[in-house]
mmCIF file of C-alpha atoms and ligand atoms in Angstrom:
data_model
loop_
_atom_site.group_PDB
_atom_site.id
_atom_site.type_symbol
_atom_site.label_atom_id
_atom_site.label_comp_id
_atom_site.label_asym_id
_atom_site.label_seq_id
_atom_site.Cartn_x
_atom_site.Cartn_y
_atom_site.Cartn_z
ATOM 1 C CA MET A 1 98.780 119.714 76.547
ATOM 2 C CA ASP A 2 96.860 118.244 73.712
ATOM 3 C CA LYS A 3 93.155 118.774 74.056
ATOM 4 C CA GLU A 4 92.476 115.541 72.803
ATOM 5 C CA PHE A 5 95.142 114.027 73.657
ATOM 6 C CA GLN A 6 93.862 111.545 76.765
ATOM 7 C CA PRO A 7 96.630 110.509 79.410
ATOM 8 C CA VAL A 8 96.343 107.403 81.701
ATOM 9 C CA ALA A 9 97.066 109.024 84.587
ATOM 10 C CA GLN A 10 96.960 112.728 85.671
ATOM 11 C CA PRO A 11 96.772 114.332 89.652
ATOM 12 C CA HIS A 12 93.644 116.086 90.586
ATOM 13 C CA LEU A 13 94.162 119.135 92.833
ATOM 14 C CA TRP A 14 91.261 120.187 95.051
ATOM 15 C CA GLY A 15 91.957 123.605 96.143
ATOM 16 C CA ASN A 16 93.447 123.589 99.397
ATOM 17 C CA GLU A 17 96.392 122.230 98.276
ATOM 18 C CA ARG A 18 97.979 125.975 97.548
ATOM 19 C CA ILE A 19 96.393 127.905 100.878
ATOM 20 C CA TYR A 20 98.594 124.865 102.898
ATOM 21 C CA LEU A 21 101.590 125.367 100.816
ATOM 22 C CA ASP A 22 101.027 128.981 101.256
ATOM 23 C CA GLU A 23 100.669 128.602 105.064
ATOM 24 C CA ALA A 24 103.979 126.348 105.252
ATOM 25 C CA LEU A 25 106.274 128.716 102.615
ATOM 26 C CA GLU A 26 104.592 131.780 104.715
ATOM 27 C CA SER A 27 106.274 130.449 107.799
ATOM 28 C CA GLY A 28 109.174 129.396 106.536
ATOM 29 C CA TRP A 29 108.747 125.540 107.415
ATOM 30 C CA ILE A 30 110.156 124.260 104.167
ATOM 31 C CA SER A 31 112.136 121.647 105.229
ATOM 32 C CA SER A 32 111.385 117.819 107.096
ATOM 33 C CA ARG A 33 110.476 119.962 110.092
ATOM 34 C CA GLY A 34 107.212 121.948 109.980
ATOM 35 C CA PRO A 35 103.587 121.577 111.600
ATOM 36 C CA PHE A 36 101.698 120.275 108.391
ATOM 37 C CA ILE A 37 104.419 116.598 108.613
ATOM 38 C CA GLU A 38 102.686 115.883 111.882
ATOM 39 C CA ARG A 39 99.807 117.178 110.913
ATOM 40 C CA PHE A 40 99.405 115.042 107.697
ATOM 41 C CA GLU A 41 100.868 111.716 109.140
ATOM 42 C CA GLN A 42 98.209 112.070 112.495
ATOM 43 C CA ALA A 43 95.246 112.368 110.112
ATOM 44 C CA PHE A 44 96.752 109.451 107.637
ATOM 45 C CA ALA A 45 97.001 107.166 111.113
ATOM 46 C CA GLU A 46 93.346 107.881 111.768
ATOM 47 C CA SER A 47 92.137 108.086 107.964
ATOM 48 C CA ILE A 48 93.070 103.911 108.023
ATOM 49 C CA GLY A 49 92.955 103.109 111.768
ATOM 50 C CA VAL A 50 95.984 102.784 112.394
ATOM 51 C CA ALA A 51 98.477 103.997 115.498
ATOM 52 C CA HIS A 52 101.676 105.561 113.911
ATOM 53 C CA ALA A 53 101.968 106.340 110.159
ATOM 54 C CA ILE A 54 105.478 107.779 109.679
ATOM 55 C CA SER A 55 105.646 109.987 106.217
ATOM 56 C CA VAL A 56 109.192 109.433 103.911
ATOM 57 C CA THR A 57 110.884 110.657 100.501
ATOM 58 C CA ASN A 58 108.005 107.495 98.114
ATOM 59 C CA CYS A 59 106.856 104.158 99.089
ATOM 60 C CA THR A 60 110.186 102.375 97.686
ATOM 61 C CA ASN A 61 111.916 104.032 100.334
ATOM 62 C CA ALA A 62 109.434 103.746 102.202
ATOM 63 C CA LEU A 63 109.401 99.446 101.611
ATOM 64 C CA HIS A 64 113.307 99.419 102.152
ATOM 65 C CA LEU A 65 112.849 101.179 105.490
ATOM 66 C CA ALA A 66 110.580 98.378 106.829
ATOM 67 C CA LEU A 67 112.121 95.311 105.378
ATOM 68 C CA ASP A 68 115.278 97.356 107.401
ATOM 69 C CA ALA A 69 113.207 97.574 110.264
ATOM 70 C CA LEU A 70 112.578 94.290 110.492
ATOM 71 C CA GLY A 71 116.099 93.542 110.318
ATOM 72 C CA ILE A 72 115.522 91.986 106.499
ATOM 73 C CA GLY A 73 119.319 90.666 104.942
ATOM 74 C CA PRO A 74 121.564 88.568 103.382
ATOM 75 C CA GLY A 75 120.615 85.034 103.166
ATOM 76 C CA ASP A 76 117.049 86.237 104.017
ATOM 77 C CA GLU A 77 113.632 84.770 101.861
ATOM 78 C CA VAL A 78 111.537 87.108 100.975
ATOM 79 C CA ILE A 79 108.173 86.027 99.508
ATOM 80 C CA VAL A 80 106.560 88.280 97.235
ATOM 81 C CA PRO A 81 104.356 88.148 93.948
ATOM 82 C CA ASP A 82 105.598 86.990 90.209
ATOM 83 C CA PHE A 83 103.239 89.571 88.900
ATOM 84 C CA THR A 84 104.424 93.352 90.566
ATOM 85 C CA MET A 85 105.459 96.509 89.782
ATOM 86 C CA ILE A 86 109.341 96.415 91.100
ATOM 87 C CA ALA A 87 109.853 98.598 93.871
ATOM 88 C CA PRO A 88 108.573 96.107 96.336
ATOM 89 C CA VAL A 89 111.721 93.284 95.091
ATOM 90 C CA PHE A 90 114.288 96.508 94.721
ATOM 91 C CA ALA A 91 113.386 97.076 98.410
ATOM 92 C CA VAL A 92 114.637 92.851 98.880
ATOM 93 C CA LEU A 93 117.008 93.638 97.168
ATOM 94 C CA TYR A 94 118.979 96.663 98.574
ATOM 95 C CA GLN A 95 118.730 94.612 101.358
ATOM 96 C CA ARG A 96 120.584 91.896 99.947
ATOM 97 C CA ALA A 97 117.894 89.661 100.576
ATOM 98 C CA THR A 98 116.498 87.063 98.092
ATOM 99 C CA PRO A 99 112.689 87.510 96.308
ATOM 100 C CA VAL A 100 111.076 83.795 96.019
ATOM 101 C CA PRO A 101 108.262 85.190 93.667
ATOM 102 C CA ILE A 102 104.864 84.168 93.578
ATOM 103 C CA ASP A 103 102.549 83.284 90.906
ATOM 104 C CA ALA A 104 99.065 85.379 90.708
ATOM 105 C CA ASP A 105 95.349 83.847 91.452
ATOM 106 C CA GLU A 106 92.316 84.898 89.701
ATOM 107 C CA THR A 107 92.929 88.323 91.172
ATOM 108 C CA TRP A 108 95.675 89.314 89.405
ATOM 109 C CA ASN A 109 97.267 88.675 93.223
ATOM 110 C CA MET A 110 99.515 86.365 94.831
ATOM 111 C CA ASP A 111 98.300 83.372 95.587
ATOM 112 C CA PRO A 112 97.622 82.209 98.967
ATOM 113 C CA ASP A 113 97.948 78.836 98.229
ATOM 114 C CA ALA A 114 101.446 78.752 96.448
ATOM 115 C CA VAL A 115 102.840 80.795 99.159
ATOM 116 C CA ALA A 116 102.343 78.327 102.282
ATOM 117 C CA VAL A 117 104.628 76.161 99.518
ATOM 118 C CA ALA A 118 107.206 77.967 98.926
ATOM 119 C CA ILE A 119 108.121 78.756 102.775
ATOM 120 C CA THR A 120 111.220 77.593 103.774
ATOM 121 C CA PRO A 121 113.554 77.873 106.528
ATOM 122 C CA ARG A 122 115.499 80.439 106.028
ATOM 123 C CA THR A 123 111.962 82.594 104.651
ATOM 124 C CA ARG A 124 111.561 85.873 107.408
ATOM 125 C CA ALA A 125 108.931 87.544 105.338
ATOM 126 C CA ILE A 126 106.028 88.136 103.242
ATOM 127 C CA LEU A 127 105.335 91.426 101.298
ATOM 128 C CA ALA A 128 101.971 91.050 99.792
ATOM 129 C CA VAL A 129 101.364 93.739 97.619
ATOM 130 C CA HIS A 130 98.084 94.695 96.535
ATOM 131 C CA THR A 131 97.395 95.308 92.366
ATOM 132 C CA TYR A 132 95.761 97.155 90.629
ATOM 133 C CA GLY A 133 93.235 98.352 93.264
ATOM 134 C CA HIS A 134 92.001 94.536 93.742
ATOM 135 C CA PRO A 135 93.232 93.633 97.401
ATOM 136 C CA ALA A 136 95.430 90.042 97.566
ATOM 137 C CA ARG A 137 93.774 87.737 100.137
ATOM 138 C CA ILE A 138 95.572 89.374 103.021
ATOM 139 C CA ASP A 139 93.797 87.658 105.523
ATOM 140 C CA ARG A 140 94.704 84.031 104.470
ATOM 141 C CA LEU A 141 98.627 85.637 104.203
ATOM 142 C CA ARG A 142 98.033 86.930 107.953
ATOM 143 C CA GLU A 143 97.175 83.139 108.749
ATOM 144 C CA ILE A 144 99.650 82.036 106.835
ATOM 145 C CA ALA A 145 102.568 84.634 108.299
ATOM 146 C CA ASP A 146 101.525 83.623 111.883
ATOM 147 C CA GLU A 147 101.720 79.931 111.404
ATOM 148 C CA HIS A 148 104.846 80.524 110.231
ATOM 149 C CA ASN A 149 106.118 83.250 112.530
ATOM 150 C CA LEU A 150 107.015 85.524 109.695
ATOM 151 C CA TRP A 151 106.719 89.011 109.187
ATOM 152 C CA LEU A 152 103.951 90.252 107.098
ATOM 153 C CA VAL A 153 104.191 93.901 105.164
ATOM 154 C CA GLU A 154 102.079 95.408 103.037
ATOM 155 C CA ASP A 155 102.312 97.560 99.729
ATOM 156 C CA ALA A 156 99.408 99.224 99.659
ATOM 157 C CA ALA A 157 100.409 101.208 97.242
ATOM 158 C CA GLU A 158 97.847 100.597 94.423
ATOM 159 C CA ALA A 159 94.758 99.735 96.376
ATOM 160 C CA HIS A 160 95.031 103.219 99.580
ATOM 161 C CA GLY A 161 91.027 102.630 100.546
ATOM 162 C CA GLY A 162 90.634 99.184 99.974
ATOM 163 C CA ALA A 163 89.232 95.956 102.270
ATOM 164 C CA VAL A 164 88.939 92.616 102.900
ATOM 165 C CA LEU A 165 86.476 91.443 104.547
ATOM 166 C CA GLY A 166 85.598 95.049 105.406
ATOM 167 C CA ARG A 167 89.074 95.678 107.363
ATOM 168 C CA ALA A 168 91.147 98.238 105.768
ATOM 169 C CA VAL A 169 93.941 97.197 103.227
ATOM 170 C CA GLY A 170 96.996 98.025 105.212
ATOM 171 C CA THR A 171 95.764 97.004 109.145
ATOM 172 C CA PHE A 172 96.749 93.575 108.179
ATOM 173 C CA GLY A 173 100.730 93.558 108.289
ATOM 174 C CA ASP A 174 102.909 94.484 110.571
ATOM 175 C CA ILE A 175 103.645 97.117 108.642
ATOM 176 C CA ALA A 176 102.682 98.670 105.237
ATOM 177 C CA CYS A 177 103.478 101.286 102.909
ATOM 178 C CA PHE A 178 101.694 103.824 100.582
ATOM 179 C CA SER A 179 102.669 105.457 97.949
ATOM 180 C CA PHE A 180 101.918 109.321 97.123
ATOM 181 C CA TYR A 181 103.135 109.405 93.465
ATOM 182 C CA ALA A 182 101.631 111.538 91.020
ATOM 183 C CA ASN A 183 99.431 109.277 89.288
ATOM 184 C CA LYS A 184 98.153 107.566 93.267
ATOM 185 C CA LEU A 185 94.833 107.863 94.460
ATOM 186 C CA ILE A 186 96.261 111.402 97.071
ATOM 187 C CA THR A 187 99.871 112.630 95.832
ATOM 188 C CA THR A 188 102.414 114.556 97.169
ATOM 189 C CA GLY A 189 104.274 114.799 94.191
ATOM 190 C CA GLU A 190 107.236 112.604 95.707
ATOM 191 C CA GLY A 191 105.812 110.832 99.003
ATOM 192 C CA GLY A 192 104.844 107.585 100.582
ATOM 193 C CA MET A 193 103.691 106.586 104.287
ATOM 194 C CA ILE A 194 104.592 103.329 106.177
ATOM 195 C CA ILE A 195 102.048 102.834 109.412
ATOM 196 C CA THR A 196 102.466 100.017 111.731
ATOM 197 C CA ASN A 197 100.878 99.586 114.900
ATOM 198 C CA CYS A 198 103.015 98.079 116.756
ATOM 199 C CA ASP A 199 105.286 101.393 118.924
ATOM 200 C CA GLU A 200 108.584 99.841 118.989
ATOM 201 C CA LEU A 201 108.359 99.827 115.286
ATOM 202 C CA ALA A 202 106.904 103.164 114.803
ATOM 203 C CA LYS A 203 109.761 104.636 116.686
ATOM 204 C CA ARG A 204 112.462 102.145 115.267
ATOM 205 C CA ILE A 205 111.261 103.406 111.474
ATOM 206 C CA ARG A 206 111.237 107.419 112.643
ATOM 207 C CA TRP A 207 114.660 106.619 113.544
ATOM 208 C CA LYS A 208 115.698 105.208 111.217
ATOM 209 C CA ARG A 209 114.220 107.767 108.408
ATOM 210 C CA SER A 210 116.421 109.910 109.475
ATOM 211 C CA MET A 211 120.087 109.524 109.556
ATOM 212 C CA CYS A 212 119.691 107.363 113.366
ATOM 213 C CA PHE A 213 120.730 110.381 115.330
ATOM 214 C CA GLY A 214 121.214 110.099 118.994
ATOM 215 C CA SER A 215 118.042 111.449 121.100
ATOM 216 C CA ASP A 216 119.088 113.743 123.205
ATOM 217 C CA GLU A 217 121.982 116.880 122.349
ATOM 218 C CA GLU A 218 125.107 114.341 123.982
ATOM 219 C CA SER A 219 124.072 111.556 121.579
ATOM 220 C CA ARG A 220 122.741 113.666 119.089
ATOM 221 C CA PHE A 221 125.768 112.850 117.027
ATOM 222 C CA THR A 222 126.111 108.957 118.126
ATOM 223 C CA HIS A 223 125.141 107.110 115.200
ATOM 224 C CA GLU A 224 124.437 103.230 117.067
ATOM 225 C CA SER A 225 123.222 101.495 113.503
ATOM 226 C CA ILE A 226 123.200 102.625 109.824
ATOM 227 C CA GLY A 227 120.586 105.177 108.992
ATOM 228 C CA PHE A 228 118.890 107.071 106.030
ATOM 229 C CA ASN A 229 117.880 110.295 104.965
ATOM 230 C CA TYR A 230 113.914 109.231 103.969
ATOM 231 C CA ARG A 231 112.097 112.168 105.293
ATOM 232 C CA MET A 232 108.903 114.336 103.439
ATOM 233 C CA THR A 233 109.285 117.645 103.413
ATOM 234 C CA ASN A 234 106.418 119.666 104.749
ATOM 235 C CA LEU A 235 106.051 121.414 101.787
ATOM 236 C CA GLN A 236 104.646 117.912 100.927
ATOM 237 C CA ALA A 237 103.170 117.494 103.750
ATOM 238 C CA ALA A 238 100.802 120.219 103.301
ATOM 239 C CA ILE A 239 100.095 118.785 99.724
ATOM 240 C CA GLY A 240 99.571 115.654 101.141
ATOM 241 C CA LEU A 241 96.957 117.039 104.268
ATOM 242 C CA ALA A 242 94.943 118.905 101.447
ATOM 243 C CA GLN A 243 94.995 115.570 99.229
ATOM 244 C CA LEU A 244 94.121 113.082 101.981
ATOM 245 C CA GLU A 245 90.876 115.514 103.076
ATOM 246 C CA ASN A 246 89.641 114.512 99.550
ATOM 247 C CA ALA A 247 90.893 111.287 99.485
ATOM 248 C CA ALA A 248 86.953 110.011 99.781
ATOM 249 C CA ALA A 249 85.757 111.799 96.760
ATOM 250 C CA ALA A 250 88.948 110.826 94.331
ATOM 251 C CA LEU A 251 87.826 107.295 95.545
ATOM 252 C CA GLY A 252 84.212 107.963 94.826
ATOM 253 C CA SER A 253 85.443 109.237 91.313
ATOM 254 C CA LYS A 254 87.766 105.718 90.629
ATOM 255 C CA LEU A 255 84.813 103.892 91.642
ATOM 256 C CA SER A 256 82.406 105.154 89.416
ATOM 257 C CA ILE A 257 84.929 105.912 86.709
ATOM 258 C CA ALA A 258 85.595 101.609 86.911
ATOM 259 C CA GLN A 259 81.063 101.247 87.207
ATOM 260 C CA ALA A 260 80.726 103.006 83.624
ATOM 261 C CA TYR A 261 83.747 101.465 82.428
ATOM 262 C CA ASP A 262 82.557 97.711 83.251
ATOM 263 C CA ALA A 263 79.202 99.052 81.907
ATOM 264 C CA ALA A 264 80.236 100.661 78.579
ATOM 265 C CA LEU A 265 82.730 96.793 77.544
ATOM 266 C CA GLY A 266 80.537 94.274 79.247
ATOM 267 C CA GLU A 267 79.278 93.504 75.888
ATOM 268 C CA ILE A 268 82.502 93.707 73.995
ATOM 269 C CA PRO A 269 83.721 90.056 73.178
ATOM 270 C CA GLY A 270 87.315 88.454 73.879
ATOM 271 C CA LEU A 271 87.774 91.114 76.689
ATOM 272 C CA THR A 272 88.308 89.923 80.382
ATOM 273 C CA LEU A 273 87.793 93.199 82.921
ATOM 274 C CA PRO A 274 89.084 93.597 86.036
ATOM 275 C CA PRO A 275 88.072 90.827 88.718
ATOM 276 C CA ARG A 276 86.271 91.846 91.451
ATOM 277 C CA SER A 277 85.731 89.497 94.479
ATOM 278 C CA THR A 278 82.704 89.047 97.140
ATOM 279 C CA TRP A 279 85.650 89.639 100.022
ATOM 280 C CA ALA A 280 87.568 92.373 98.590
ATOM 281 C CA LYS A 281 86.928 96.071 97.746
ATOM 282 C CA ASN A 282 88.571 96.738 94.569
ATOM 283 C CA VAL A 283 89.398 100.598 94.531
ATOM 284 C CA PHE A 284 90.302 100.286 90.795
ATOM 285 C CA TRP A 285 93.695 101.950 90.935
ATOM 286 C CA VAL A 286 94.009 101.790 87.419
ATOM 287 C CA TYR A 287 91.129 99.898 85.066
ATOM 288 C CA GLY A 288 93.122 96.421 83.643
ATOM 289 C CA VAL A 289 91.548 94.176 81.147
ATOM 290 C CA LEU A 290 92.908 91.288 78.960
ATOM 291 C CA ILE A 291 92.675 91.476 75.415
ATOM 292 C CA GLN A 292 92.037 87.433 74.458
ATOM 293 C CA ASP A 293 92.342 85.583 70.970
ATOM 294 C CA GLU A 294 88.136 85.970 71.014
ATOM 295 C CA PHE A 295 88.824 90.124 70.691
ATOM 296 C CA GLY A 296 90.334 89.147 66.972
ATOM 297 C CA ARG A 297 93.104 91.945 67.312
ATOM 298 C CA SER A 298 96.736 91.374 69.473
ATOM 299 C CA ARG A 299 96.594 93.991 71.996
ATOM 300 C CA VAL A 300 100.084 95.668 70.429
ATOM 301 C CA GLU A 301 97.343 96.810 67.943
ATOM 302 C CA LEU A 302 94.822 97.040 70.244
ATOM 303 C CA GLN A 303 97.570 99.732 71.720
ATOM 304 C CA GLN A 304 98.402 101.364 68.675
ATOM 305 C CA GLU A 305 94.724 101.857 67.659
ATOM 306 C CA LEU A 306 94.050 103.750 70.440
ATOM 307 C CA SER A 307 96.976 105.251 70.243
ATOM 308 C CA SER A 308 96.444 106.846 67.022
ATOM 309 C CA HIS A 309 92.797 108.117 68.733
ATOM 310 C CA LYS A 310 95.310 109.912 71.224
ATOM 311 C CA ILE A 311 93.940 107.545 73.614
ATOM 312 C CA GLU A 312 97.157 106.578 76.188
ATOM 313 C CA THR A 313 97.310 103.335 77.781
ATOM 314 C CA ARG A 314 99.789 100.809 79.584
ATOM 315 C CA ARG A 315 100.943 97.478 79.291
ATOM 316 C CA PHE A 316 100.660 95.692 82.366
ATOM 317 C CA PHE A 317 103.760 94.591 84.610
ATOM 318 C CA THR A 318 106.397 92.470 83.638
ATOM 319 C CA PRO A 319 106.831 89.682 85.645
ATOM 320 C CA LEU A 320 110.365 88.969 88.019
ATOM 321 C CA HIS A 321 111.201 85.614 85.828
ATOM 322 C CA ARG A 322 111.355 87.245 83.154
ATOM 323 C CA GLN A 323 113.111 90.330 84.451
ATOM 324 C CA PRO A 324 117.506 91.081 83.330
ATOM 325 C CA VAL A 325 117.958 92.555 86.769
ATOM 326 C CA LEU A 326 117.663 88.972 88.503
ATOM 327 C CA ARG A 327 118.746 86.763 86.452
ATOM 328 C CA GLY A 328 120.656 84.209 88.386
ATOM 329 C CA ASN A 329 117.779 84.826 90.885
ATOM 330 C CA GLY A 330 116.473 82.253 88.431
ATOM 331 C CA SER A 331 113.565 80.180 89.788
ATOM 332 C CA LEU A 332 112.749 76.708 88.368
ATOM 333 C CA VAL A 333 108.725 76.830 88.634
ATOM 334 C CA SER A 334 106.353 78.395 86.396
ATOM 335 C CA PHE A 335 104.584 81.361 86.127
ATOM 336 C CA PRO A 336 101.364 80.919 83.698
ATOM 337 C CA ASN A 337 99.161 82.535 85.575
ATOM 338 C CA ALA A 338 101.838 85.894 85.412
ATOM 339 C CA ASP A 339 102.841 85.418 82.011
ATOM 340 C CA LEU A 340 99.380 85.928 80.679
ATOM 341 C CA LEU A 341 98.747 88.756 83.095
ATOM 342 C CA CYS A 342 102.135 90.536 81.303
ATOM 343 C CA GLU A 343 101.060 89.641 77.464
ATOM 344 C CA ARG A 344 97.067 90.387 77.645
ATOM 345 C CA GLY A 345 96.837 92.968 80.476
ATOM 346 C CA LEU A 346 96.156 96.777 79.506
ATOM 347 C CA TYR A 347 95.421 99.502 80.949
ATOM 348 C CA LEU A 348 92.850 102.524 80.354
ATOM 349 C CA PRO A 349 92.377 105.563 81.244
ATOM 350 C CA SER A 350 91.229 106.400 84.651
ATOM 351 C CA PHE A 351 91.968 109.162 87.678
ATOM 352 C CA PRO A 352 89.587 111.536 89.993
ATOM 353 C CA CYS A 353 87.933 113.334 88.280
ATOM 354 C CA MET A 354 88.232 112.407 84.682
ATOM 355 C CA CYS A 355 85.591 113.523 82.409
ATOM 356 C CA ALA A 356 82.812 110.830 82.055
ATOM 357 C CA SER A 357 82.979 111.072 78.171
ATOM 358 C CA VAL A 358 86.120 109.717 77.868
ATOM 359 C CA ILE A 359 84.385 106.492 78.736
ATOM 360 C CA GLN A 360 82.527 106.620 76.063
ATOM 361 C CA ARG A 361 85.269 107.681 73.461
ATOM 362 C CA VAL A 362 87.269 105.091 74.589
ATOM 363 C CA ALA A 363 84.516 101.834 74.607
ATOM 364 C CA ASP A 364 83.715 103.430 70.690
ATOM 365 C CA ALA A 365 87.208 103.456 70.058
ATOM 366 C CA ILE A 366 87.828 99.836 71.448
ATOM 367 C CA ARG A 367 84.592 98.442 69.852
ATOM 368 C CA ARG A 368 85.498 99.785 66.211
ATOM 369 C CA ALA A 369 89.401 98.466 66.855
ATOM 370 C CA ARG A 370 87.692 94.967 65.977
ATOM 371 C CA ARG A 371 86.322 95.123 63.025
HETATM 372 C C1 PLP B 1 103.872 102.873 93.078
HETATM 373 C C2 PLP B 1 104.408 101.846 93.652
HETATM 374 C C3 PLP B 1 105.468 102.069 94.463
HETATM 375 C C4 PLP B 1 106.594 103.469 94.331
HETATM 376 O O1 PLP B 1 106.041 104.469 95.018
HETATM 377 P P1 PLP B 1 106.961 105.319 94.487
HETATM 378 O O2 PLP B 1 106.160 106.791 95.580
HETATM 379 O O3 PLP B 1 106.735 105.947 93.114
HETATM 380 O O4 PLP B 1 107.499 104.821 95.228
HETATM 381 C C5 PLP B 1 105.653 100.977 94.934
HETATM 382 N N1 PLP B 1 105.115 99.645 95.073
HETATM 383 C C6 PLP B 1 103.149 99.758 94.132
HETATM 384 C C7 PLP B 1 102.366 98.688 94.180
HETATM 385 C C8 PLP B 1 103.908 101.053 92.997
HETATM 386 O O5 PLP B 1 102.171 101.103 92.470
#
């Protein structure tokens, strides 16, 4: 690859990935059975402080499995953020349920005050997404879910390692899902994890993950429900275990990158830096900024300018209310905050162990673009 080219994200391999992968290959366990699966699941559960971790093929399927295990189906409403990566919403649609979008608050996440208002007799669950590393107000969402007897599912794909009021993201929901795609905090190439403290849900999720096979030789090929093949392989788990051993280092690296960006960009007029809150630990999965009118150049112009300096950036998500795929699910509510994020947001290169000099290079290019 071009040495000058600066991608927005790239995976970092720490060393043990190759060793564990070799061990898995040597052992012959290359499919979805084998010792690394259990080792990775156990280590992951311990790292978050929950009873159960169940590995899966990816986070999209994790979310699908979570909603299926909770019995979410046609006619049910699931409350989701309007400003979100699309996977959690697809999971709702896979189940033929109805996503009910909620506008963003000042943390770029689902606004809990708007959630309370959106609940109807058909609401079954709140699917909270922690976007770009800053946790949603999940403690309040938990209270709302309890008050209205709703399930709470967390999509923690972008906030692995984050916390709200000192408590780990992923421990508030009845179920939480993580992604190990190549740009996430830890990666298995493709992969995901479901966590829960509920023994019964864990059992049901494991059963559904693997085709709803019967539990003994007699019943093995008798299927009581619709199952899925969402199993992670032992090879992926081997990589995941090595990645997990270095999760704290990866997180530390992301936090110092964010701090350095804050310092380098803080003085530039017309840039809104990512949110920080006293009650939350933002893990800065991406470092996103909003380009305000005061900046003097449009977002498109800035993006082109950075691109000409071989610096890759990415625009923020397109909100649900603007998604062609959801036309007809149309809501009459307006979503001014999600619109603003969609129109002004841009995120900059940031990944574990990214060279610190990149930050200055990006900041200089942004400053020059203003003139
Ligand atoms: C990455 C991501 C997903 C999807 O993860 P995959 O493992 O790629 O399926 C889901 N939700 C959010 C918020 C994400 O950022």
